[in-house]
Coordinates of C-alpha atoms and ligand atoms in Angstrom, one line a residue:
X52 CA 42.6 -105.1 165.6
X53 CA 42.6 -101.4 166.4
X54 CA 43.9 -100.6 169.9
X55 CA 41.8 -98.1 172.0
X56 CA 43.3 -94.7 172.7
X57 CA 43.2 -95.7 176.4
X58 CA 45.3 -98.8 175.7
X59 CA 47.7 -96.8 173.6
X60 CA 48.2 -94.1 176.2
X61 CA 48.4 -96.6 179.1
X62 CA 51.4 -98.3 177.3
X63 CA 53.0 -95.1 176.0
X64 CA 56.4 -93.9 177.4
X65 CA 58.7 -90.9 177.1
X66 CA 61.2 -93.2 175.4
X67 CA 59.8 -95.7 172.9
X68 CA 62.4 -98.3 174.1
X69 CA 60.7 -98.3 177.5
X70 CA 57.3 -99.4 176.0
X71 CA 56.0 -102.9 175.3
X72 CA 52.7 -104.1 174.0
X73 CA 50.9 -105.4 177.1
X74 CA 48.2 -108.1 176.7
X75 CA 45.7 -105.6 178.2
X76 CA 45.7 -102.5 180.3
X77 CA 43.6 -101.6 183.3
X78 CA 43.0 -98.2 184.9
X79 CA 42.0 -98.7 188.6
X80 CA 40.3 -95.7 190.2
X81 CA 40.4 -96.7 193.9
X82 CA 42.9 -98.4 196.1
X83 CA 40.2 -101.2 196.4
X84 CA 40.5 -101.8 192.6
X85 CA 44.3 -102.2 193.0
X86 CA 43.8 -104.7 195.8
X87 CA 41.4 -106.7 193.5
X88 CA 44.1 -106.6 190.7
X89 CA 46.8 -107.9 193.1
X90 CA 44.4 -110.6 194.3
X91 CA 43.8 -111.7 190.7
X92 CA 47.6 -111.6 189.9
X93 CA 48.1 -113.8 193.0
X94 CA 45.9 -116.5 191.4
X95 CA 46.9 -116.3 187.8
X96 CA 50.7 -115.5 188.3
X97 CA 50.4 -113.1 185.3
X98 CA 53.3 -110.7 184.6
X99 CA 52.4 -107.1 185.3
X100 CA 53.7 -103.6 185.4
X101 CA 52.7 -100.3 187.0
X102 CA 53.1 -97.1 185.2
X103 CA 52.9 -93.6 186.6
X104 CA 54.2 -91.1 184.1
X105 CA 56.1 -93.5 181.9
X106 CA 59.4 -91.7 182.2
X107 CA 61.5 -94.7 183.1
X108 CA 64.8 -94.8 181.1
X109 CA 65.1 -98.6 181.4
X110 CA 63.0 -101.0 179.3
X111 CA 60.7 -103.2 181.3
X112 CA 60.6 -101.1 184.4
X113 CA 57.1 -99.7 183.9
X114 CA 56.1 -101.9 180.8
X115 CA 55.2 -105.5 180.4
X116 CA 53.8 -108.0 177.9
X117 CA 51.3 -109.0 180.6
X118 CA 48.9 -106.7 182.4
X119 CA 49.7 -102.9 182.4
X120 CA 48.3 -101.1 185.4
X121 CA 48.0 -97.4 184.6
X122 CA 47.4 -94.9 187.4
X123 CA 45.8 -92.3 185.0
X124 CA 42.6 -92.2 187.1
X125 CA 44.2 -91.1 190.3
X126 CA 43.8 -87.3 189.8
X127 CA 43.2 -85.8 193.2
X128 CA 45.0 -82.5 194.0
X129 CA 43.9 -81.1 197.3
X130 CA 45.7 -78.4 199.3
X131 CA 45.1 -78.1 203.1
X132 CA 46.2 -74.7 204.4
X133 CA 45.7 -75.9 208.0
X134 CA 48.2 -78.7 207.7
X135 CA 50.2 -77.0 204.9
X136 CA 50.1 -80.2 202.9
X137 CA 48.9 -81.2 199.4
X138 CA 47.3 -84.5 198.6
X139 CA 48.3 -85.6 195.1
X140 CA 46.9 -88.7 193.2
X141 CA 49.6 -90.8 191.5
X142 CA 48.1 -90.1 188.0
X143 CA 48.6 -86.3 187.9
X144 CA 50.7 -84.4 185.6
X145 CA 53.0 -81.9 187.3
X146 CA 51.7 -78.9 185.3
X147 CA 48.2 -79.5 186.8
X148 CA 49.6 -79.7 190.3
X149 CA 51.7 -76.5 189.9
X150 CA 48.8 -74.8 188.1
X151 CA 46.4 -75.6 190.9
X152 CA 48.8 -74.5 193.6
X153 CA 50.1 -71.3 192.0
X154 CA 47.1 -69.1 192.8
X155 CA 47.3 -70.3 196.4
X156 CA 51.0 -69.1 196.7
X157 CA 52.4 -72.6 197.4
X158 CA 54.2 -75.4 195.7
X159 CA 55.6 -78.9 196.3
X160 CA 59.0 -80.4 195.7
X161 CA 58.2 -81.9 192.3
X162 CA 59.4 -82.2 188.7
X163 CA 61.9 -79.9 187.0
X164 CA 60.3 -80.3 183.6
X165 CA 56.8 -79.9 182.3
X166 CA 54.4 -82.7 181.4
X167 CA 52.7 -81.8 178.2
X168 CA 50.7 -83.8 175.8
X169 CA 50.3 -87.4 176.8
X170 CA 49.9 -88.4 180.4
X171 CA 53.4 -87.5 181.6
X172 CA 54.1 -86.9 185.2
X173 CA 57.5 -87.5 186.5
X174 CA 56.8 -89.2 189.7
X175 CA 59.9 -88.9 191.7
X176 CA 58.4 -89.6 195.2
X177 CA 59.5 -93.3 195.0
X178 CA 63.0 -92.9 193.7
X179 CA 64.5 -89.6 194.9
X180 CA 63.4 -86.5 193.2
X181 CA 65.8 -83.6 192.4
X182 CA 63.8 -80.4 192.0
X183 CA 64.5 -76.7 191.5
X184 CA 63.9 -76.2 195.2
X185 CA 65.8 -79.2 196.5
X186 CA 68.6 -77.1 198.0
X187 CA 65.9 -75.4 200.2
X188 CA 63.7 -78.3 201.1
X189 CA 65.4 -81.6 200.2
X190 CA 64.5 -84.2 197.6
X191 CA 60.9 -85.1 196.8
X192 CA 61.3 -88.1 199.1
X193 CA 62.3 -85.8 202.0
X194 CA 59.0 -84.0 201.6
X195 CA 56.5 -86.8 202.0
X196 CA 54.0 -86.8 204.9
X197 CA 52.3 -90.0 203.9
X198 CA 52.0 -92.6 201.2
X199 CA 48.9 -94.5 200.2
X200 CA 50.2 -97.8 198.9
X201 CA 48.4 -101.1 198.2
X202 CA 51.0 -103.7 199.0
X203 CA 51.5 -106.8 196.9
X204 CA 49.7 -108.7 199.8
X205 CA 46.7 -106.5 198.8
X206 CA 46.7 -104.4 202.0
X207 CA 45.5 -100.9 201.6
X208 CA 47.7 -98.7 203.9
X209 CA 48.1 -95.1 204.9
X210 CA 51.9 -95.0 205.7
X211 CA 53.5 -92.2 207.8
X212 CA 56.8 -92.1 209.6
X213 CA 54.8 -92.9 212.8
X214 CA 52.3 -95.5 211.6
X215 CA 54.6 -97.8 209.5
X216 CA 58.2 -96.7 210.0
X217 CA 59.5 -99.8 208.2
X218 CA 57.7 -99.4 204.8
X219 CA 57.9 -95.5 205.1
X220 CA 61.7 -96.0 205.0
X221 CA 61.4 -98.5 202.1
X222 CA 59.1 -96.4 200.0
X223 CA 61.5 -93.3 200.1
X224 CA 63.7 -94.6 197.3
X225 CA 62.5 -98.2 197.0
X226 CA 60.5 -97.7 193.7
X227 CA 57.8 -100.3 193.1
X228 CA 59.2 -102.7 195.7
X229 CA 56.4 -102.2 198.2
X230 CA 53.4 -102.3 195.8
X231 CA 51.4 -99.6 194.1
X232 CA 51.2 -96.1 195.6
X233 CA 47.9 -94.5 194.6
X234 CA 48.4 -91.1 196.3
X235 CA 50.8 -89.0 198.3
X236 CA 50.5 -86.3 201.0
X237 CA 53.3 -83.8 200.4
X238 CA 54.6 -80.8 202.4
X239 CA 53.6 -77.5 200.8
X240 CA 56.0 -74.6 200.6
X241 CA 55.5 -70.9 199.9
X242 CA 56.1 -70.1 196.2
X243 CA 56.2 -66.6 194.7
X244 CA 57.7 -65.3 191.4
X245 CA 61.0 -66.8 190.3
X246 CA 63.7 -65.7 187.9
X247 CA 64.9 -68.1 185.2
X248 CA 64.8 -69.7 181.8
X249 CA 67.1 -71.2 179.3
X250 CA 70.2 -70.0 177.5
X251 CA 71.3 -72.0 174.4
X252 CA 74.7 -71.8 172.7
X253 CA 76.1 -73.6 169.7
X254 CA 79.6 -75.0 170.1
X255 CA 82.0 -75.4 172.9
X256 CA 82.6 -72.0 174.5
X257 CA 85.5 -71.9 177.1
X258 CA 83.8 -69.0 179.0
X259 CA 80.8 -71.3 179.5
X260 CA 82.9 -74.2 180.9
X261 CA 84.6 -71.7 183.2
X262 CA 81.2 -70.2 184.3
X263 CA 79.9 -73.6 185.2
X264 CA 82.9 -74.5 187.2
X265 CA 82.9 -71.1 189.0
X266 CA 79.2 -71.4 189.8
X267 CA 79.7 -74.9 191.2
X268 CA 82.7 -73.8 193.3
X269 CA 81.2 -70.6 194.7
X270 CA 77.4 -70.7 194.9
X271 CA 76.2 -71.0 198.5
X272 CA 72.8 -69.5 197.8
X273 CA 70.1 -72.2 198.2
X274 CA 67.8 -70.1 196.0
X275 CA 70.2 -70.3 193.0
X276 CA 70.6 -73.3 190.7
X277 CA 71.7 -74.0 187.2
X278 CA 71.3 -77.1 185.0
X279 CA 73.8 -77.2 182.1
X280 CA 73.4 -79.9 179.4
X281 CA 75.9 -80.6 176.6
X282 CA 74.0 -82.2 173.7
X283 CA 76.0 -83.6 170.8
X284 CA 74.6 -85.1 167.6
X285 CA 77.0 -84.0 165.0
X286 CA 76.9 -80.4 166.3
X287 CA 77.5 -79.4 170.0
X288 CA 74.7 -77.5 171.6
X289 CA 74.9 -76.3 175.2
X290 CA 71.8 -75.4 177.1
X291 CA 72.0 -73.8 180.5
X292 CA 68.8 -73.4 182.6
X293 CA 69.2 -70.6 185.2
X294 CA 66.8 -70.6 188.2
X295 CA 66.5 -68.3 191.1
X296 CA 63.8 -68.7 193.7
X297 CA 62.8 -65.0 193.8
X298 CA 62.2 -62.4 191.0
X299 CA 65.6 -60.7 191.3
X300 CA 68.8 -62.7 191.8
X301 CA 71.5 -60.8 193.7
X302 CA 74.0 -59.1 191.4
X303 CA 76.7 -61.6 190.2
X304 CA 74.6 -64.7 190.6
X305 CA 74.3 -65.5 186.8
X306 CA 76.3 -62.6 185.3
X307 CA 79.1 -64.9 183.9
X308 CA 76.5 -66.8 181.9
X309 CA 74.5 -63.8 180.7
X310 CA 77.7 -62.0 179.6
X311 CA 78.6 -64.7 177.1
X312 CA 77.7 -63.4 173.7
X313 CA 76.1 -65.5 170.9
X314 CA 73.2 -67.3 172.7
X315 CA 70.7 -68.5 170.2
X316 CA 68.0 -68.6 172.9
X317 CA 67.8 -66.3 175.9
X318 CA 64.4 -66.8 177.5
X319 CA 65.5 -65.7 181.0
X320 CA 63.3 -63.4 183.0
X321 CA 61.1 -63.0 186.2
X322 CA 58.0 -65.1 185.9
X323 CA 55.7 -67.4 187.7
X324 CA 57.1 -70.8 188.8
X325 CA 54.6 -72.5 186.5
X326 CA 55.6 -70.4 183.5
X327 CA 59.3 -71.2 184.3
X328 CA 58.8 -74.9 184.4
X329 CA 56.6 -74.9 181.3
X330 CA 59.2 -72.9 179.4
X331 CA 61.8 -75.7 179.7
X332 CA 61.7 -77.6 176.4
X333 CA 62.6 -81.2 177.0
X334 CA 64.9 -82.7 174.4
X335 CA 62.6 -85.1 172.6
X336 CA 64.3 -88.5 172.4
X337 CA 64.6 -90.6 169.3
X338 CA 62.7 -93.9 169.8
X339 CA 65.3 -95.5 172.1
X340 CA 67.4 -94.2 175.0
X341 CA 70.2 -95.5 177.2
X342 CA 70.9 -93.7 180.4
X343 CA 73.6 -93.9 183.1
X344 CA 74.8 -91.7 185.9
X345 CA 78.0 -90.8 187.8
X346 CA 77.9 -89.6 191.4
X347 CA 80.1 -86.4 191.5
X348 CA 80.5 -84.0 194.4
X349 CA 82.2 -80.9 192.9
X350 CA 82.7 -80.3 189.2
X351 CA 86.4 -79.3 188.9
X352 CA 88.0 -78.1 185.7
X353 CA 89.3 -81.6 184.9
X354 CA 85.9 -83.1 185.4
X355 CA 84.1 -80.5 183.3
X356 CA 86.7 -81.0 180.6
X357 CA 86.3 -84.8 180.7
X358 CA 82.5 -84.4 180.4
X359 CA 82.7 -82.1 177.4
X360 CA 85.4 -84.3 175.8
X361 CA 83.1 -87.3 176.0
X362 CA 80.7 -85.5 173.7
X363 CA 83.3 -84.4 171.2
X364 CA 86.4 -86.6 171.4
X365 CA 84.8 -90.0 172.0
X366 CA 81.3 -90.0 170.6
X367 CA 81.3 -93.8 170.1
X368 CA 77.5 -93.7 169.9
X369 CA 77.6 -91.7 166.7
X370 CA 80.5 -93.2 164.7
X371 CA 79.9 -95.0 161.4
X372 CA 82.8 -97.3 162.2
X373 CA 80.9 -98.7 165.1
X374 CA 78.1 -99.8 162.7
X375 CA 75.9 -97.1 164.3
X376 CA 75.0 -95.0 161.3
X377 CA 72.2 -93.3 163.0
X378 CA 71.5 -89.7 161.9
X379 CA 69.1 -89.2 164.8
X380 CA 71.5 -90.3 167.5
X381 CA 72.6 -87.7 170.1
X382 CA 74.1 -87.7 173.6
X383 CA 73.0 -85.4 176.4
X384 CA 75.3 -84.9 179.4
X385 CA 73.7 -83.0 182.3
X386 CA 75.9 -81.4 184.9
X387 CA 74.2 -81.0 188.3
X388 CA 76.0 -78.2 190.3
X389 CA 73.9 -78.4 193.4
X390 CA 75.5 -76.7 196.4
X391 CA 77.4 -78.8 199.0
X392 CA 74.4 -78.7 201.4
X393 CA 72.3 -80.6 198.9
X394 CA 71.3 -83.3 201.4
X395 CA 71.1 -81.0 204.5
X396 CA 67.3 -81.7 204.6
X397 CA 67.6 -85.5 204.1
X398 CA 65.1 -87.5 206.1
X399 CA 66.8 -90.8 205.1
X400 CA 65.1 -93.7 203.4
X401 CA 66.0 -96.4 201.0
X402 CA 67.9 -94.0 198.7
X403 CA 71.1 -93.3 200.7
X404 CA 71.5 -89.5 200.5
X405 CA 73.4 -88.1 203.5
X406 CA 75.0 -84.7 204.1
X407 CA 78.3 -86.7 204.6
X408 CA 78.3 -87.6 200.9
X409 CA 76.8 -84.8 198.7
X410 CA 77.0 -86.8 195.5
X411 CA 75.1 -85.1 192.7
X412 CA 73.5 -87.2 189.9
X413 CA 75.4 -86.3 186.8
X414 CA 73.5 -88.0 183.9
X415 CA 74.5 -89.4 180.5
X416 CA 71.6 -90.0 178.1
X417 CA 72.1 -91.4 174.6
X418 CA 69.1 -91.3 172.2
X419 CA 69.1 -93.3 169.0
X420 CA 66.8 -95.3 166.7
X421 CA 68.4 -98.6 165.8
X422 CA 67.2 -101.5 168.1
X423 CA 70.0 -103.7 167.0
X424 CA 72.4 -101.2 168.6
X425 CA 70.9 -101.6 172.1
X426 CA 73.8 -103.4 173.6
X427 CA 76.5 -101.3 171.9
X428 CA 74.8 -98.0 173.0
X429 CA 74.2 -99.2 176.5
X430 CA 77.9 -100.2 176.7
X431 CA 78.9 -96.8 175.3
X432 CA 76.9 -95.0 178.1
X433 CA 78.7 -97.2 180.7
X434 CA 82.1 -96.6 179.1
X435 CA 81.6 -92.8 179.1
X436 CA 80.4 -92.9 182.7
X437 CA 83.4 -95.0 183.7
X438 CA 85.8 -92.6 182.0
X439 CA 84.2 -89.5 183.7
X440 CA 84.1 -91.3 187.1
X441 CA 87.7 -92.2 186.8
X442 CA 88.6 -88.5 186.5
X443 CA 86.2 -87.6 189.3
X444 CA 87.9 -90.2 191.6
X445 CA 91.3 -88.8 190.7
X446 CA 90.0 -85.4 191.6
X447 CA 88.6 -86.7 195.0
X448 CA 85.0 -86.0 193.9
X449 CA 83.7 -89.5 193.6
X450 CA 84.7 -93.0 194.8
X451 CA 84.1 -96.6 193.4
X452 CA 81.5 -97.2 196.1
X453 CA 79.7 -93.9 195.7
X454 CA 75.9 -94.2 195.4
X455 CA 74.2 -93.9 192.0
X456 CA 70.8 -92.3 191.6
X457 CA 68.4 -95.2 190.8
X458 CA 66.2 -93.2 188.5
X459 CA 69.1 -92.5 186.1
X460 CA 71.2 -95.7 186.5
X461 CA 71.3 -98.3 183.8
X462 CA 69.5 -101.6 184.2
X463 CA 72.1 -104.2 185.5
X464 CA 73.7 -101.8 187.9
X465 CA 74.9 -103.5 191.1
X466 CA 72.2 -102.9 193.7
X467 CA 74.8 -102.2 196.3
X468 CA 75.7 -99.1 194.3
X469 CA 72.1 -98.0 194.4
X470 CA 71.0 -98.8 197.9
X471 CA 74.4 -99.3 199.7
X472 CA 74.1 -100.6 203.3
X473 CA 70.3 -100.4 203.2
X474 CA 70.1 -103.4 200.9
X475 CA 69.8 -106.2 203.5
X476 CA 67.1 -104.3 205.4
X477 CA 65.2 -103.5 202.2
X478 CA 65.3 -107.3 201.3
X479 CA 63.7 -108.2 204.6
X480 CA 61.1 -105.5 204.4
X481 CA 60.1 -106.4 200.8
X482 CA 59.6 -110.1 201.8
X483 CA 57.3 -108.9 204.6
X484 CA 55.0 -107.0 202.3
X485 CA 55.1 -109.5 199.4
X486 CA 54.5 -112.9 200.8
X487 CA 53.3 -114.3 197.4
X488 CA 56.4 -113.0 195.5
X489 CA 54.3 -110.9 193.0
X490 CA 57.3 -108.6 192.5
X491 CA 59.1 -111.4 190.7
X492 CA 56.4 -110.9 188.0
X493 CA 57.3 -107.3 187.3
X494 CA 60.3 -105.2 186.3
X495 CA 62.3 -102.5 188.2
X496 CA 65.1 -102.7 190.7
X497 CA 64.5 -106.1 192.5
X498 CA 66.0 -106.4 196.0
Ligands
FAD355 C1 62.6 -85.8 180.5 C2 62.9 -86.3 181.9 C3 63.3 -85.4 182.9 C4 63.6 -85.9 184.2 N1 63.9 -85.0 185.1 C5 64.2 -85.4 186.4 C6 64.5 -84.4 187.4 O1 64.6 -83.3 187.2 N2 64.7 -84.9 188.7 C7 64.7 -86.2 189.0 O2 64.9 -86.6 190.1 N3 64.3 -87.1 188.0 C8 64.1 -86.7 186.8 N4 63.8 -87.7 185.8 C9 63.7 -89.1 186.2 C10 62.4 -89.5 186.7 O3 62.2 -88.9 188.0 C11 62.2 -91.0 186.8 O4 62.4 -91.5 185.6 C12 60.9 -91.4 187.5 O5 61.0 -92.7 187.8 C13 59.8 -91.2 186.5 O6 58.6 -91.5 187.1 P1 57.4 -91.9 186.2 O7 56.2 -92.1 187.1 O8 57.2 -91.0 185.1 O9 57.9 -93.3 185.6 P2 57.3 -94.7 185.3 O10 58.1 -95.1 184.0 O11 55.9 -94.7 185.2 O12 57.8 -95.6 186.5 C14 59.1 -95.7 186.9 C15 59.2 -96.8 187.9 O13 58.4 -96.4 189.1 C16 57.4 -97.4 189.2 N5 56.2 -96.6 189.6 C17 55.7 -95.5 188.9 N6 54.6 -95.1 189.6 C18 54.4 -95.9 190.7 C19 53.5 -95.9 191.7 N7 52.5 -95.0 191.9 N8 53.6 -96.9 192.7 C20 54.6 -97.9 192.6 N9 55.5 -97.9 191.6 C21 55.4 -96.9 190.7 C22 57.3 -98.1 187.9 O14 56.8 -99.4 188.1 C23 58.7 -98.1 187.4 O15 59.5 -99.1 188.0 C24 63.5 -87.3 184.5 C25 63.1 -88.2 183.5 C26 62.8 -87.7 182.2 C27 62.4 -88.7 181.2

């Protein structure tokens, strides 16, 4: 049997290990269609999944062997200058959103990477959402005016802070626990030219480690942000994305990086925001990925050293003696030197992100091909995370109870570490909107 291109794209994911072959896929185009689907699932008790952009790192979170519900048809992008908001359908790719808004001189707090090729948005409005402009405006979930969910009870709602404060709280970080969101109304922000791009170096360069640490310790400018990633797959490659929200960063902002000789890529310049985002090449994963995260406040020298050492000294994911002879394997460790006021714009929600605890979402991602290595590789990601967190705790920059970012955390993580003290309330809310327990038929973080 030949699968239709629609079925293939409905089931496709950024990481192959996050895909499954569903029994069928369906593309609703109205909230009413979604309500009918939930009504049918109520009767048949079929397993199901909802997929937005398919960027989940965990298998089974947006895939199923039952009914795959793809949001590809929800394509609205509508800017209202009077309310300074943008209505965005849940099936858009970010390039299209940014491209439509660019001529209007506005943007939204959205993805940091482009969505090219297959339907790839990175819908961060249900998990958290760290963006290039987060230091200025908050996470994506802090920039929501309203959600349009269809709850598992098949209610079609327009949810604002005033109309449904309970589910508005739950949706801001609660993932798919309150049903399927077909659209979002987002705050719009002015957006002009930016300065930025990527520097790439081969090998471990002490001056780069120092520059990362100095930037992290000293940057107080909410317009300036960097994203350094150490990628190791036999050779160490360091990419550093520089971003400034304005065409000309003040002298000294990025000089320490730009002064390091030997970059093999130096695509850093003044450009449109869209061009900047589209210039960021995503590391394409091998067919499988394992992810995990460590909440870290400041990146001290010992912490940066521990991170780099995890790529070089203990690459357990890449050693023949672990039975993982996988020439395509690599590990990518992303440092997140957001400034200490990272959560100054927090509006609360299911994802605990308070100014009192400015934990940044340091990420470990291991990419590989061998399905028999799933358990070993997942354990390697957890082991590396634990080693780095131990150093961060010793440095006073993390704690055993610190909150992990749910979009990067590995399946199996204790829910208390994702939702903290919000967990009991979230359980009560979820039961209120899912009387038929349809969520037990799908994957994701289950309260
Ligand atoms: C290359 C890459 C770069 C990334 N960069 C960033 C970044 O810069 N900042 C950041 O914060 N995160 C980033 N992420 C993480 C990303 O935000 C999360 O993986 C996010 O969940 C992806 O959303 P999605 O719609 O693509 O995922 P999907 O795989 O489609 O869904 C993820 C989860 O959300 C649920 N879901 C999706 N859409 C809906 C909906 N409309 N209604 C209800 N439930 C839904 C799914 O059921 C699933 O449980 C990145 C991920 C990748 C792969």
